[in-house]
């Protein structure tokens, strides 16, 4: 499917483009006729992802439609080099550190990488007169909300960890930037819980060490790397007592970015969209659905709550549909099937 038909052929800089969400988005950008430059320091992804993107999109190594720069958003020299060597139309900014627990141990690294890195990127964009950006924000900026599903205009609550705070601060930075200069086009996308993988099984989530997030943990139990899943609490005020989240297939999420690019053409100003399905599923729903569609038993034990977790969080996705025509198409069954397909094809991650 070609989205933004007349607007392709532009070149998009994708920071963090070899990561989980970035790689799926790069595939869709190329399939929709965009040229892509990736900037990634490979701190949480592997160079082999590039070949896999090329395999999926049928590009050979020298094809200029996909360029890769190994480097850091904290480095202005490489950023300027990219803007000088390419006619960049806009930036999709995924690069960032994202491990909640780690951010409590090394907060300065998170503030430096995520916040200083973003300010650096914005300064170089401004110097090069490129003022179109899509930013990867997170539902974490909502914190605990009494009203569900969550709409974009909900009052934001301070996140419980430094990672979440970096997302909130960057939202403030981008809002202030827009107030100071309304020739910027800025889209803040608040992701709910991305899972799943590309149908090919060639790209997916490739966590280092013990996974923090639910789905990679479940797939590692399924493949026999971990004995069982720890379910963090069954005494929440939810239908079965376990935490409820809005899981979104990473391919739907990637498609949301291609729709969001449409907001960078013309002068739309600053937009904020939830990217979620609007459905809340519990931890046990995930375990049951995964077991059913893949015919694999997932042993689990109920343990105590994880600090910082909230009971329920799911999106009202209607604004993205009304203003961009975007809605999710893939089901929880698809997410569980594709996550497992990726794990089976890459038992030790991308090698
Ligand atoms: P990821 O770790 O797979 O991808 C991030 C990529 O950025 C990695 O390839 C990493 O090497 C790169 N990177 C990190 N710091 C960099 C730097 N200073 N310079 C250059 N490259 C750098 O993570 P993801 O799941 O694909 O997430 C992408 C973005 O979406 C992140 O900003 C994340 O915070 C945000 N987000 C993710 C989730 C989630 O659950 N996955 C939810 C909400 C928001
Ligand atoms: N869970 C378990 N066992 C596990 C892992 C998770 O029971 O081993 C539970 C959690 O308690 C929670 C649910 O599964 O109820 C989902 O947990 P995740 O860690 O997968 O996701 P979170 O909702 O906690 O956080 C994720 C990202 C954050 C992001 C947030 C909102 O990790 O970066 O979604 O987008 F901010």
Short mmCIF file of C-alpha atoms in Angstrom, two decimals, residues 45-284:
data_model
loop_
_atom_site.label_atom_id
_atom_site.label_comp_id
_atom_site.label_asym_id
_atom_site.label_seq_id
_atom_site.Cartn_x
_atom_site.Cartn_y
_atom_site.Cartn_z
CA UNK A 45 21.14 -2.85 17.58
CA UNK A 46 23.28 -4.79 15.16
CA UNK A 47 24.72 -3.85 11.79
CA UNK A 48 23.25 -7.09 10.34
CA UNK A 49 19.82 -5.45 10.56
CA UNK A 50 20.79 -3.38 7.51
CA UNK A 51 21.23 -6.46 5.32
CA UNK A 52 17.92 -7.77 6.57
CA UNK A 53 16.18 -4.52 5.67
CA UNK A 54 17.77 -4.77 2.22
CA UNK A 55 16.59 -8.35 1.83
CA UNK A 56 13.01 -7.45 2.73
CA UNK A 57 12.96 -4.42 0.43
CA UNK A 58 14.96 -5.99 -2.44
CA UNK A 59 17.68 -3.35 -2.38
CA UNK A 60 21.25 -4.24 -3.24
CA UNK A 61 24.15 -2.99 -1.12
CA UNK A 62 24.97 -0.02 -3.32
CA UNK A 63 21.42 1.20 -3.72
CA UNK A 64 21.41 4.87 -2.69
CA UNK A 65 17.83 4.66 -1.50
CA UNK A 66 19.16 3.38 1.82
CA UNK A 67 22.27 4.91 3.35
CA UNK A 68 23.73 4.07 6.72
CA UNK A 69 25.86 6.33 8.92
CA UNK A 70 27.32 4.78 12.05
CA UNK A 71 27.42 7.57 14.56
CA UNK A 72 25.90 9.33 17.49
CA UNK A 73 23.24 12.02 17.75
CA UNK A 74 25.55 13.64 20.31
CA UNK A 75 28.09 14.22 17.53
CA UNK A 76 27.38 17.39 15.56
CA UNK A 77 30.08 16.64 13.01
CA UNK A 78 28.40 13.51 11.70
CA UNK A 79 24.96 15.13 11.88
CA UNK A 80 26.17 18.05 9.77
CA UNK A 81 27.86 15.67 7.35
CA UNK A 82 24.53 13.87 6.79
CA UNK A 83 22.68 17.14 6.16
CA UNK A 84 25.41 18.35 3.77
CA UNK A 85 25.58 15.08 1.83
CA UNK A 86 21.83 14.55 1.52
CA UNK A 87 18.82 16.73 0.85
CA UNK A 88 16.98 15.77 4.03
CA UNK A 89 13.28 16.60 4.06
CA UNK A 90 12.60 15.59 7.65
CA UNK A 91 13.71 13.47 10.56
CA UNK A 92 12.08 10.54 12.32
CA UNK A 93 13.84 10.52 15.65
CA UNK A 94 13.92 7.10 17.31
CA UNK A 95 17.45 7.16 18.75
CA UNK A 96 17.39 6.91 22.50
CA UNK A 97 18.04 4.64 25.43
CA UNK A 98 14.88 2.95 26.65
CA UNK A 99 15.47 0.57 29.55
CA UNK A 100 13.39 1.77 32.48
CA UNK A 101 15.35 -0.10 35.18
CA UNK A 102 18.75 0.90 33.80
CA UNK A 103 17.66 4.54 33.68
CA UNK A 104 17.30 4.49 37.48
CA UNK A 105 20.88 3.23 37.82
CA UNK A 106 22.57 5.54 35.29
CA UNK A 107 20.22 8.53 35.02
CA UNK A 108 22.89 10.96 33.76
CA UNK A 109 23.63 8.71 30.79
CA UNK A 110 19.90 8.73 29.96
CA UNK A 111 19.56 12.50 30.30
CA UNK A 112 22.69 13.05 28.22
CA UNK A 113 21.91 10.56 25.48
CA UNK A 114 18.21 11.26 25.13
CA UNK A 115 17.89 14.93 26.02
CA UNK A 116 21.29 16.39 25.03
CA UNK A 117 21.22 14.17 21.94
CA UNK A 118 17.84 15.53 20.90
CA UNK A 119 18.86 19.16 21.52
CA UNK A 120 21.97 18.54 19.44
CA UNK A 121 19.91 17.09 16.61
CA UNK A 122 17.46 19.99 16.70
CA UNK A 123 20.30 22.54 16.59
CA UNK A 124 21.83 20.90 13.54
CA UNK A 125 18.42 20.64 11.88
CA UNK A 126 17.90 24.35 12.47
CA UNK A 127 21.36 25.25 11.13
CA UNK A 128 20.50 23.31 7.98
CA UNK A 129 17.00 24.78 7.77
CA UNK A 130 15.27 21.41 8.10
CA UNK A 131 12.34 21.91 10.45
CA UNK A 132 10.28 18.74 10.11
CA UNK A 133 10.49 16.15 12.86
CA UNK A 134 8.57 13.17 14.19
CA UNK A 135 9.52 12.22 17.74
CA UNK A 136 9.12 8.84 19.48
CA UNK A 137 7.34 9.69 22.67
CA UNK A 138 5.63 7.22 24.94
CA UNK A 139 2.44 6.55 26.85
CA UNK A 140 4.71 6.77 29.87
CA UNK A 141 4.17 10.57 29.79
CA UNK A 142 0.58 10.00 30.94
CA UNK A 143 1.65 8.25 34.15
CA UNK A 144 -1.29 6.85 36.10
CA UNK A 145 -4.64 8.01 34.71
CA UNK A 146 -8.02 7.47 36.33
CA UNK A 147 -9.83 7.86 32.99
CA UNK A 148 -9.29 5.13 30.38
CA UNK A 149 -8.94 5.04 27.42
CA UNK A 150 -6.42 7.88 27.49
CA UNK A 151 -6.84 10.85 25.17
CA UNK A 152 -4.01 13.10 24.05
CA UNK A 153 -5.31 16.04 26.08
CA UNK A 154 -5.17 14.13 29.38
CA UNK A 155 -3.17 15.95 32.04
CA UNK A 156 0.37 14.55 32.00
CA UNK A 157 1.71 13.05 35.22
CA UNK A 158 5.35 12.91 36.16
CA UNK A 159 6.80 9.56 35.05
CA UNK A 160 8.24 7.40 37.83
CA UNK A 161 11.67 6.88 36.25
CA UNK A 162 14.40 8.89 34.47
CA UNK A 163 13.67 7.23 31.11
CA UNK A 164 10.06 8.39 31.22
CA UNK A 165 11.16 11.83 32.33
CA UNK A 166 13.42 12.16 29.28
CA UNK A 167 10.36 11.59 27.08
CA UNK A 168 8.34 14.21 28.95
CA UNK A 169 11.18 16.78 28.90
CA UNK A 170 11.74 16.27 25.18
CA UNK A 171 8.03 16.87 24.59
CA UNK A 172 8.39 20.17 26.50
CA UNK A 173 11.51 21.07 24.53
CA UNK A 174 9.73 20.48 21.23
CA UNK A 175 6.68 22.47 22.36
CA UNK A 176 8.90 25.40 23.40
CA UNK A 177 10.78 25.20 20.13
CA UNK A 178 7.52 25.39 18.22
CA UNK A 179 6.31 28.35 20.33
CA UNK A 180 9.52 30.19 19.49
CA UNK A 181 9.34 29.43 15.76
CA UNK A 182 6.10 28.21 14.24
CA UNK A 183 7.70 27.32 10.93
CA UNK A 184 8.59 23.96 12.51
CA UNK A 185 6.36 20.95 11.80
CA UNK A 186 6.51 18.61 14.77
CA UNK A 187 4.67 15.38 15.44
CA UNK A 188 4.85 13.78 18.87
CA UNK A 189 3.82 10.13 18.67
CA UNK A 190 2.97 8.54 21.98
CA UNK A 191 3.47 4.82 21.56
CA UNK A 192 1.66 2.34 23.72
CA UNK A 193 3.22 -1.16 23.93
CA UNK A 194 4.86 -2.25 20.66
CA UNK A 195 5.31 -6.00 20.16
CA UNK A 196 5.29 -8.38 17.17
CA UNK A 197 7.75 -8.47 14.31
CA UNK A 198 7.95 -8.29 10.53
CA UNK A 199 6.18 -11.22 8.84
CA UNK A 200 9.46 -12.39 7.29
CA UNK A 201 10.91 -13.03 10.76
CA UNK A 202 14.05 -11.19 9.62
CA UNK A 203 13.67 -8.18 11.91
CA UNK A 204 12.16 -7.90 15.38
CA UNK A 205 13.00 -6.99 18.94
CA UNK A 206 16.49 -8.04 19.95
CA UNK A 207 16.92 -7.33 23.66
CA UNK A 208 20.30 -7.58 25.39
CA UNK A 209 20.39 -9.86 28.42
CA UNK A 210 17.26 -10.56 30.43
CA UNK A 211 14.28 -8.87 28.76
CA UNK A 212 12.46 -6.20 30.77
CA UNK A 213 9.37 -6.23 28.61
CA UNK A 214 6.65 -8.82 28.63
CA UNK A 215 6.61 -10.20 25.07
CA UNK A 216 10.36 -10.80 24.65
CA UNK A 217 10.29 -12.55 28.01
CA UNK A 218 7.38 -14.75 26.91
CA UNK A 219 9.13 -15.71 23.66
CA UNK A 220 12.31 -16.59 25.59
CA UNK A 221 10.25 -18.86 27.86
CA UNK A 222 8.70 -20.42 24.75
CA UNK A 223 12.12 -21.13 23.20
CA UNK A 224 13.37 -22.65 26.46
CA UNK A 225 15.84 -19.91 27.47
CA UNK A 226 13.89 -19.09 30.63
CA UNK A 227 11.98 -21.56 32.77
CA UNK A 228 8.86 -19.50 33.37
CA UNK A 229 7.36 -16.04 33.25
CA UNK A 230 7.07 -14.00 36.44
CA UNK A 231 3.74 -12.22 36.40
CA UNK A 232 4.26 -9.01 38.34
CA UNK A 233 1.20 -8.92 40.58
CA UNK A 234 -2.36 -10.24 40.32
CA UNK A 235 -3.92 -7.85 42.79
CA UNK A 236 -4.45 -4.84 40.51
CA UNK A 237 -7.89 -3.41 40.03
CA UNK A 238 -8.26 -5.06 36.60
CA UNK A 239 -10.54 -7.89 35.40
CA UNK A 240 -8.06 -10.68 36.26
CA UNK A 241 -5.85 -8.68 38.64
CA UNK A 242 -2.84 -8.48 36.27
CA UNK A 243 -1.63 -5.31 34.53
CA UNK A 244 -3.54 -4.15 31.45
CA UNK A 245 -1.78 -2.54 28.47
CA UNK A 246 -2.48 -1.55 24.88
CA UNK A 247 -0.26 -3.82 22.77
CA UNK A 248 0.30 -2.57 19.22
CA UNK A 249 1.90 -4.55 16.40
CA UNK A 250 5.21 -2.95 15.46
CA UNK A 251 4.20 -3.03 11.77
CA UNK A 252 1.07 -1.01 12.57
CA UNK A 253 3.20 1.33 14.63
CA UNK A 254 5.64 1.73 11.73
CA UNK A 255 2.72 2.50 9.40
CA UNK A 256 1.62 5.21 11.83
CA UNK A 257 4.92 6.98 11.14
CA UNK A 258 4.36 6.96 7.40
CA UNK A 259 0.93 8.54 8.01
CA UNK A 260 2.50 11.03 10.39
CA UNK A 261 4.95 12.07 7.67
CA UNK A 262 1.91 13.47 5.87
CA UNK A 263 1.63 16.04 8.70
CA UNK A 264 5.09 17.36 7.85
CA UNK A 265 4.02 18.46 4.39
CA UNK A 266 2.39 21.89 4.44
CA UNK A 267 2.29 23.71 7.72
CA UNK A 268 0.42 21.72 10.33
CA UNK A 269 2.36 22.98 13.35
CA UNK A 270 2.70 20.71 16.34
CA UNK A 271 0.55 17.59 16.55
CA UNK A 272 0.32 14.92 19.20
CA UNK A 273 -1.08 11.44 18.52
CA UNK A 274 -1.52 8.28 20.50
CA UNK A 275 -0.44 5.20 18.59
CA UNK A 276 -2.30 2.30 20.14
CA UNK A 277 -5.17 0.00 19.26
CA UNK A 278 -7.64 1.17 21.90
CA UNK A 279 -7.85 -2.33 23.43
CA UNK A 280 -6.47 -3.22 26.83
CA UNK A 281 -5.14 -6.75 27.39
CA UNK A 282 -3.90 -8.22 30.66
CA UNK A 283 -0.67 -10.13 31.21
CA UNK A 284 -2.69 -13.35 31.41
#
